XYZ file of C-alpha atoms in Angstrom:
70
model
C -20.997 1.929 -2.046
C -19.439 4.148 0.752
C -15.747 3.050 1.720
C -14.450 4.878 5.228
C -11.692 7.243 4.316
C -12.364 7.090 0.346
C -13.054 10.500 -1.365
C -13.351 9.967 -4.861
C -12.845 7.330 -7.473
C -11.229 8.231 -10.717
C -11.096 6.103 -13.749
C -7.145 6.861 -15.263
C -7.541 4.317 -18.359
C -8.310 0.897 -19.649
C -6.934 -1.619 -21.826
C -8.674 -4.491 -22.980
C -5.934 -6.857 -23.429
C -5.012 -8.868 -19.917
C -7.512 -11.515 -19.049
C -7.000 -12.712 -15.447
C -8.938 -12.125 -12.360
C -7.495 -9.803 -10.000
C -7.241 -6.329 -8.088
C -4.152 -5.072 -7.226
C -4.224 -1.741 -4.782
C -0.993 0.582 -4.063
C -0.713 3.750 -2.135
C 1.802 5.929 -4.146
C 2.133 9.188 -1.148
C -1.295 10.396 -0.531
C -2.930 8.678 -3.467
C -4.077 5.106 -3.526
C -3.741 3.633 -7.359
C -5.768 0.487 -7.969
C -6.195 -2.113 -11.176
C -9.193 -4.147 -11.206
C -8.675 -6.889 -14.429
C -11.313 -9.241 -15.290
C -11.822 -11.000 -18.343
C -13.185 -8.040 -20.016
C -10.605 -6.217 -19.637
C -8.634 -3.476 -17.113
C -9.754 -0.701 -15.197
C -7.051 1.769 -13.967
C -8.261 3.634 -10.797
C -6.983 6.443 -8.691
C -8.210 6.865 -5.389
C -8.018 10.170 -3.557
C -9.053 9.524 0.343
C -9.568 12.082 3.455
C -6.905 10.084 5.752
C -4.829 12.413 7.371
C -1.734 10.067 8.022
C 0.117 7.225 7.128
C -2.087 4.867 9.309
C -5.441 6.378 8.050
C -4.133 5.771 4.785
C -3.222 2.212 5.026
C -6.375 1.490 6.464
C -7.937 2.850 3.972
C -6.110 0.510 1.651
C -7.029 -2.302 3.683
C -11.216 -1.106 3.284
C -11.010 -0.500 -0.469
C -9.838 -4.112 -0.973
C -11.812 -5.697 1.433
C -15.008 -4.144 0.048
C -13.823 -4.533 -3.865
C -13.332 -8.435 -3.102
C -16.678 -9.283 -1.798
Protein backbone atom coordinates (compact mmCIF):
# COMPACT_ATOMS: atom_id res chain seq x y z
CA UNK A 1 0.00 0.00 0.00
CA UNK A 2 1.77 3.34 -0.94
CA UNK A 3 0.22 6.49 0.91
CA UNK A 4 1.57 10.07 -0.72
CA UNK A 5 3.72 11.75 1.84
CA UNK A 6 4.02 8.53 4.24
CA UNK A 7 7.63 7.33 5.01
CA UNK A 8 7.46 4.65 7.33
CA UNK A 9 5.05 2.86 9.56
CA UNK A 10 6.09 1.92 13.02
CA UNK A 11 4.26 -0.36 15.30
CA UNK A 12 4.75 1.54 19.13
CA UNK A 13 2.57 -1.22 21.09
CA UNK A 14 -0.62 -3.12 21.49
CA UNK A 15 -3.04 -3.98 24.01
CA UNK A 16 -5.60 -6.41 23.64
CA UNK A 17 -8.17 -5.09 25.86
CA UNK A 18 -10.59 -2.30 23.96
CA UNK A 19 -13.05 -3.86 21.60
CA UNK A 20 -14.63 -1.19 19.35
CA UNK A 21 -14.15 -0.38 15.78
CA UNK A 22 -12.22 2.59 15.08
CA UNK A 23 -8.98 4.56 13.87
CA UNK A 24 -8.13 7.53 15.39
CA UNK A 25 -5.06 9.62 13.57
CA UNK A 26 -3.15 12.74 15.29
CA UNK A 27 -0.22 14.70 14.09
CA UNK A 28 1.87 15.42 17.29
CA UNK A 29 4.78 18.17 15.35
CA UNK A 30 6.26 16.30 12.54
CA UNK A 31 5.01 12.88 13.52
CA UNK A 32 1.59 11.53 12.77
CA UNK A 33 0.46 8.94 15.77
CA UNK A 34 -2.39 6.64 14.81
CA UNK A 35 -4.62 3.78 16.83
CA UNK A 36 -6.33 1.33 14.78
CA UNK A 37 -8.79 -0.89 17.46
CA UNK A 38 -10.77 -3.69 16.26
CA UNK A 39 -12.17 -6.39 18.11
CA UNK A 40 -8.94 -8.10 18.38
CA UNK A 41 -7.43 -5.74 19.89
CA UNK A 42 -5.16 -2.22 19.43
CA UNK A 43 -2.48 -1.33 17.27
CA UNK A 44 -0.42 1.79 18.26
CA UNK A 45 1.25 3.35 15.13
CA UNK A 46 3.70 6.10 14.49
CA UNK A 47 3.92 7.54 11.26
CA UNK A 48 7.00 9.39 10.07
CA UNK A 49 6.10 11.23 6.54
CA UNK A 50 8.38 13.35 3.94
CA UNK A 51 5.92 16.55 4.12
CA UNK A 52 7.86 19.47 4.38
CA UNK A 53 5.17 21.80 6.05
CA UNK A 54 2.25 22.12 7.98
CA UNK A 55 -0.07 21.71 4.88
CA UNK A 56 1.88 18.66 3.47
CA UNK A 57 1.46 17.27 6.73
CA UNK A 58 -2.18 17.60 7.18
CA UNK A 59 -2.71 16.23 3.97
CA UNK A 60 -0.97 13.59 4.69
CA UNK A 61 -3.25 12.99 7.62
CA UNK A 62 -6.14 13.33 5.52
CA UNK A 63 -4.49 10.23 2.91
CA UNK A 64 -3.56 7.89 5.77
CA UNK A 65 -7.20 7.88 6.94
CA UNK A 66 -8.81 7.90 3.84
CA UNK A 67 -6.81 4.88 2.63
CA UNK A 68 -6.95 2.99 6.27
CA UNK A 69 -10.93 3.33 6.06
CA UNK A 70 -11.56 1.71 2.80
Amino acid sequence: LAIPFVEEVGVRGSSQLFDRNEFVCKQFGEIIKARYSTRGGTLYMEIRTTARNPYELEKAVEEVVSSLKQ
